[in-house]
PDB file of C-alpha atoms in Angstrom:
ATOM      1  CA  MET O   1      -3.894 -28.172  -2.249  1.00  0.00           C
ATOM      2  CA  ALA O   2      -3.518 -25.356  -4.804  1.00  0.00           C
ATOM      3  CA  ASN O   3      -6.344 -22.934  -5.451  1.00  0.00           C
ATOM      4  CA  ARG O   4      -7.826 -24.318  -8.690  1.00  0.00           C
ATOM      5  CA  HIS O   5      -9.635 -21.037  -9.452  1.00  0.00           C
ATOM      6  CA  ALA O   6      -6.396 -19.037  -9.321  1.00  0.00           C
ATOM      7  CA  GLU O   7      -4.672 -21.449 -11.716  1.00  0.00           C
ATOM      8  CA  ASN O   8      -7.381 -20.990 -14.355  1.00  0.00           C
ATOM      9  CA  THR O   9      -7.827 -17.230 -14.134  1.00  0.00           C
ATOM     10  CA  VAL O  10      -7.393 -15.319 -17.378  1.00  0.00           C
ATOM     11  CA  ALA O  11      -7.411 -11.529 -17.355  1.00  0.00           C
ATOM     12  CA  LYS O  12      -7.970  -9.093 -20.172  1.00  0.00           C
ATOM     13  CA  ILE O  13      -7.053  -5.419 -20.508  1.00  0.00           C
ATOM     14  CA  VAL O  14      -9.138  -2.882 -22.430  1.00  0.00           C
ATOM     15  CA  GLU O  15      -8.496   0.784 -23.055  1.00  0.00           C
ATOM     16  CA  ILE O  16     -11.219   3.305 -22.300  1.00  0.00           C
ATOM     17  CA  THR O  17     -11.429   7.071 -22.631  1.00  0.00           C
ATOM     18  CA  SER O  18     -13.565   9.200 -20.362  1.00  0.00           C
ATOM     19  CA  GLN O  19     -14.041  12.897 -19.852  1.00  0.00           C
ATOM     20  CA  SER O  20     -15.574  15.337 -17.397  1.00  0.00           C
ATOM     21  CA  THR O  21     -16.102  19.066 -17.266  1.00  0.00           C
ATOM     22  CA  SER O  22     -15.152  19.218 -13.575  1.00  0.00           C
ATOM     23  CA  SER O  23     -11.932  17.238 -12.879  1.00  0.00           C
ATOM     24  CA  PHE O  24      -9.608  14.375 -13.764  1.00  0.00           C
ATOM     25  CA  GLN O  25     -10.919  12.463 -10.747  1.00  0.00           C
ATOM     26  CA  ASP O  26     -14.491  12.827 -11.986  1.00  0.00           C
ATOM     27  CA  ALA O  27     -13.411  11.601 -15.440  1.00  0.00           C
ATOM     28  CA  ILE O  28     -11.828   8.535 -13.793  1.00  0.00           C
ATOM     29  CA  ASP O  29     -14.915   7.876 -11.660  1.00  0.00           C
ATOM     30  CA  ARG O  30     -17.233   8.227 -14.662  1.00  0.00           C
ATOM     31  CA  GLY O  31     -15.065   5.926 -16.784  1.00  0.00           C
ATOM     32  CA  ILE O  32     -14.947   3.145 -14.201  1.00  0.00           C
ATOM     33  CA  GLU O  33     -18.661   3.475 -13.451  1.00  0.00           C
ATOM     34  CA  ARG O  34     -19.559   3.275 -17.135  1.00  0.00           C
ATOM     35  CA  ALA O  35     -17.175   0.390 -17.825  1.00  0.00           C
ATOM     36  CA  SER O  36     -18.589  -1.579 -14.885  1.00  0.00           C
ATOM     37  CA  ARG O  37     -22.046  -1.559 -16.527  1.00  0.00           C
ATOM     38  CA  THR O  38     -20.797  -3.819 -19.333  1.00  0.00           C
ATOM     39  CA  ILE O  39     -17.559  -5.341 -18.011  1.00  0.00           C
ATOM     40  CA  LYS O  40     -17.883  -7.841 -15.182  1.00  0.00           C
ATOM     41  CA  ASP O  41     -15.275  -8.426 -12.496  1.00  0.00           C
ATOM     42  CA  ILE O  42     -13.097  -5.330 -12.985  1.00  0.00           C
ATOM     43  CA  ARG O  43      -9.958  -5.942 -10.915  1.00  0.00           C
ATOM     44  CA  GLY O  44      -8.005  -2.763 -11.484  1.00  0.00           C
ATOM     45  CA  ALA O  45      -7.223   0.187 -13.710  1.00  0.00           C
ATOM     46  CA  TRP O  46      -4.452   2.640 -14.338  1.00  0.00           C
ATOM     47  CA  VAL O  47      -4.436   6.021 -15.981  1.00  0.00           C
ATOM     48  CA  GLN O  48      -2.267   5.899 -19.074  1.00  0.00           C
ATOM     49  CA  ASP O  49      -2.768   9.507 -20.143  1.00  0.00           C
ATOM     50  CA  GLN O  50      -4.443  12.740 -19.077  1.00  0.00           C
ATOM     51  CA  GLU O  51      -5.230  15.703 -21.265  1.00  0.00           C
ATOM     52  CA  LEU O  52      -7.087  18.970 -21.093  1.00  0.00           C
ATOM     53  CA  VAL O  53      -9.540  20.120 -23.713  1.00  0.00           C
ATOM     54  CA  CYS O  54      -9.358  23.913 -23.976  1.00  0.00           C
ATOM     55  CA  ASP O  55     -11.770  26.396 -25.486  1.00  0.00           C
ATOM     56  CA  GLY O  56     -10.953  30.092 -25.680  1.00  0.00           C
ATOM     57  CA  GLY O  57      -8.004  29.715 -23.337  1.00  0.00           C
ATOM     58  CA  GLU O  58     -10.084  28.019 -20.622  1.00  0.00           C
ATOM     59  CA  ILE O  59     -10.396  24.386 -19.608  1.00  0.00           C
ATOM     60  CA  ALA O  60     -13.476  22.894 -21.245  1.00  0.00           C
ATOM     61  CA  ALA O  61     -12.939  19.248 -20.215  1.00  0.00           C
ATOM     62  CA  TYR O  62     -10.620  16.841 -18.445  1.00  0.00           C
ATOM     63  CA  ARG O  63      -9.950  13.649 -20.403  1.00  0.00           C
ATOM     64  CA  VAL O  64      -8.307  10.420 -19.251  1.00  0.00           C
ATOM     65  CA  VAL O  65      -7.240   7.294 -21.098  1.00  0.00           C
ATOM     66  CA  MET O  66      -7.283   4.255 -18.811  1.00  0.00           C
ATOM     67  CA  LYS O  67      -6.350   0.606 -19.053  1.00  0.00           C
ATOM     68  CA  VAL O  68      -8.954  -1.521 -17.261  1.00  0.00           C
ATOM     69  CA  THR O  69      -8.193  -5.086 -16.165  1.00  0.00           C
ATOM     70  CA  PHE O  70     -10.914  -7.677 -15.709  1.00  0.00           C
ATOM     71  CA  VAL O  71     -11.121 -11.444 -15.314  1.00  0.00           C
ATOM     72  CA  LEU O  72     -12.691 -13.509 -18.079  1.00  0.00           C
ATOM     73  CA  GLU O  73     -15.436 -15.911 -17.076  1.00  0.00           C
ATOM     74  CA  GLU O  74     -14.631 -19.598 -17.080  1.00  0.00           C
ATOM     75  CA  GLU O  75     -16.053 -21.643 -19.946  1.00  0.00           C
TER      76      GLU O  75
END
């Protein structure tokens, strides 16, 4: 018998931007942590873009743009 839940699963992708003053990894961690407060059932994410914010020739922040995938609740 087929898994009925798997047949009816619908996923959605949202784009989020996060930044940190310490590292790209910290920006990723902060973004996922913050997204998980309002988005249920996050299944995965990928980093679409990374950029540095510079001030006076020094790195001021690490910024990431991520695509986050989550499963929509059944009606």
